[in-house]
Amino acid sequence: MIITLTANPSLDRTVTLTAPLVPGGVHRIAEDATQAGGKGVNVSRALHQAGEDTLAVLPAGAQDPFTALLAGADLPHRTVPVAGPVRTNLTVVSPPGVTTKINEPGHALTPAEAETLATALHGATRPGDFVMLSGSLAPGLPADWYARRIQELHEAAVPVGVDTSDAPLAALAAAWRADRCAAPDLLTPNAEELGQLTGADGATIEAAAEQGELAPVTEAARALHAQGVGAVLVTLGAAGAVLATAEGTWHCAAVSGEVLSTVGAGDSAAAGYLLARVRGREEPERLACAVAYGTAAVALPGTTIPRPDQVAVREDLVRAL
Ligand SMILES: O=P(O)(O)OC[C@@]1(O)O[C@H](CO)[C@@H](O)[C@@H]1O
């Protein structure tokens, strides 16, 4: 089973404006939708929709509107009761389809709530499971909270993937480089996060990849793999993704199409990778499945996560680097 941990879940509210967004202007809303989100929730949703065993673990109060929304979403989950409300993250869709994302920091967890969350995660995990730690950390959790989870989960022989950014990502890298935890078995950075991890300039890496110049991203991904990260899946938006593992390094191009919302595309790509992994597929197929899920996600509105029938896996677009 794949267990996801969303340390800082969110009500994802998507508002579509009647006219383009202008800073300082007054805007009218044409459409308004709210989904239960957060990166781990999104990953679990994709896996569950594909018929795989998954459990989303997250902090949320029993009376929280988030919990009611999640309960109606047909997604196996375990909530750890917390006193504070789940945050609301806003996506503003401005004609002709430009999305602006505004994320709240989230409500702080108390030390006791943080402890209960960690215990719930470990209690839900069995040998043979894979744990995906996804998204930002709620305030109150120390920046090295993910590093501590990896350490404990590895002691229980459970492999761990991580998708995060900024301070928790930096703290994780500092911890594995100082041998305070093992490196994760899977990392799924975008170009900016790859830059945060390697000291390279993420914008330069992304711009080069868009021009078909993959050497900078390949070099950075291989450097992380050389530091012990089992698989490094770098998502590059329209330029597809690069995967570096012990078996080799590959690029998979993305089929271009209509972009409705990029929200959840990275989570869908991570889910695509995990889906192919749990089904025993080889690394190049996992990469193709990741890109296919990411591509399908951007064609869907808001935080909508693709169903398998909306995903077209193109192994012919994978090439070894
Ligand atoms: O603030 P974080 O935890 O980094 O990201 C949260 C978030 O932007 O990630 C998902 C999309 O990837 C959304 O469901 C959610 O709003």
PDB file of C-alpha atoms and ligand atoms in Angstrom, residues 6-13 35-42 87-91 101-106 134-138 146 163-166 193 262-268 302-303 305, ligand 1:
ATOM      1  CA  THR A   6      -0.094  15.558   4.057  1.00  0.00           C
ATOM      2  CA  ALA A   7       1.306  17.545   6.963  1.00  0.00           C
ATOM      3  CA  ASN A   8      -0.460  20.751   5.866  1.00  0.00           C
ATOM      4  CA  PRO A   9      -3.697  19.908   4.005  1.00  0.00           C
ATOM      5  CA  SER A  10      -5.839  22.572   2.362  1.00  0.00           C
ATOM      6  CA  LEU A  11      -9.283  23.403   1.142  1.00  0.00           C
ATOM      7  CA  ASP A  12      -8.378  24.238  -2.453  1.00  0.00           C
ATOM      8  CA  ARG A  13     -10.716  27.011  -3.610  1.00  0.00           C
ATOM      9  CA  GLN A  35     -11.924  20.602  -3.287  1.00  0.00           C
ATOM     10  CA  ALA A  36     -10.172  18.821  -0.410  1.00  0.00           C
ATOM     11  CA  GLY A  37      -6.495  19.127  -1.329  1.00  0.00           C
ATOM     12  CA  GLY A  38      -2.914  19.128  -0.210  1.00  0.00           C
ATOM     13  CA  LYS A  39      -0.186  17.275  -2.022  1.00  0.00           C
ATOM     14  CA  GLY A  40      -0.489  13.886  -0.319  1.00  0.00           C
ATOM     15  CA  VAL A  41      -4.288  13.929  -0.629  1.00  0.00           C
ATOM     16  CA  ASN A  42      -3.872  14.530  -4.368  1.00  0.00           C
ATOM     17  CA  ARG A  87      -6.176  26.355   5.696  1.00  0.00           C
ATOM     18  CA  THR A  88      -7.767  27.534   2.465  1.00  0.00           C
ATOM     19  CA  ASN A  89      -5.516  27.865  -0.579  1.00  0.00           C
ATOM     20  CA  LEU A  90      -6.796  30.043  -3.367  1.00  0.00           C
ATOM     21  CA  THR A  91      -6.277  29.520  -7.080  1.00  0.00           C
ATOM     22  CA  LYS A 101      -1.906  30.388  -6.559  1.00  0.00           C
ATOM     23  CA  ILE A 102      -2.127  31.955  -3.091  1.00  0.00           C
ATOM     24  CA  ASN A 103      -1.392  29.502  -0.269  1.00  0.00           C
ATOM     25  CA  GLU A 104      -2.090  30.175   3.396  1.00  0.00           C
ATOM     26  CA  PRO A 105       0.649  29.104   5.833  1.00  0.00           C
ATOM     27  CA  GLY A 106      -1.765  26.828   7.693  1.00  0.00           C
ATOM     28  CA  SER A 134       4.082  15.523   0.565  1.00  0.00           C
ATOM     29  CA  GLY A 135       3.915  19.296   0.703  1.00  0.00           C
ATOM     30  CA  SER A 136       4.773  22.042   3.145  1.00  0.00           C
ATOM     31  CA  LEU A 137       4.923  21.541   6.893  1.00  0.00           C
ATOM     32  CA  ALA A 138       2.244  23.136   9.057  1.00  0.00           C
ATOM     33  CA  TYR A 146      10.419  14.894   7.372  1.00  0.00           C
ATOM     34  CA  ASP A 163       7.866  16.104  -2.344  1.00  0.00           C
ATOM     35  CA  THR A 164       8.455  19.395  -0.581  1.00  0.00           C
ATOM     36  CA  SER A 165      10.217  22.721  -1.001  1.00  0.00           C
ATOM     37  CA  ASP A 166      11.976  25.576   0.794  1.00  0.00           C
ATOM     38  CA  GLU A 193      13.335  22.729  -5.982  1.00  0.00           C
ATOM     39  CA  THR A 262      -1.240  23.327 -13.383  1.00  0.00           C
ATOM     40  CA  VAL A 263      -2.386  22.851  -9.768  1.00  0.00           C
ATOM     41  CA  GLY A 264      -1.853  19.211  -8.789  1.00  0.00           C
ATOM     42  CA  ALA A 265       0.207  18.364 -11.888  1.00  0.00           C
ATOM     43  CA  GLY A 266       3.327  17.606  -9.827  1.00  0.00           C
ATOM     44  CA  ASP A 267       1.287  15.445  -7.440  1.00  0.00           C
ATOM     45  CA  SER A 268      -0.264  13.608 -10.381  1.00  0.00           C
ATOM     46  CA  GLY A 302      -8.583  23.433 -10.463  1.00  0.00           C
ATOM     47  CA  THR A 303      -7.035  20.625  -8.417  1.00  0.00           C
ATOM     48  CA  ILE A 305      -6.704  14.737 -10.397  1.00  0.00           C
TER      49      ILE A 305
HETATM   50  O1  LIG B   1       1.618  24.765   0.411  1.00  0.00           O
HETATM   51  P1  LIG B   1       2.036  23.397  -0.094  1.00  0.00           P
HETATM   52  O2  LIG B   1       1.795  22.332   0.927  1.00  0.00           O
HETATM   53  O3  LIG B   1       3.413  23.374  -0.650  1.00  0.00           O
HETATM   54  O4  LIG B   1       1.135  23.069  -1.338  1.00  0.00           O
HETATM   55  C1  LIG B   1      -0.260  22.945  -1.174  1.00  0.00           C
HETATM   56  C2  LIG B   1      -0.911  22.854  -2.524  1.00  0.00           C
HETATM   57  O5  LIG B   1      -0.641  24.007  -3.316  1.00  0.00           O
HETATM   58  O6  LIG B   1      -0.390  21.727  -3.203  1.00  0.00           O
HETATM   59  C3  LIG B   1      -1.384  21.088  -3.977  1.00  0.00           C
HETATM   60  C4  LIG B   1      -0.998  21.136  -5.414  1.00  0.00           C
HETATM   61  O7  LIG B   1       0.248  20.537  -5.611  1.00  0.00           O
HETATM   62  C5  LIG B   1      -2.687  21.782  -3.670  1.00  0.00           C
HETATM   63  O8  LIG B   1      -3.686  20.825  -3.462  1.00  0.00           O
HETATM   64  C6  LIG B   1      -2.407  22.598  -2.436  1.00  0.00           C
HETATM   65  O9  LIG B   1      -3.161  23.782  -2.380  1.00  0.00           O
END
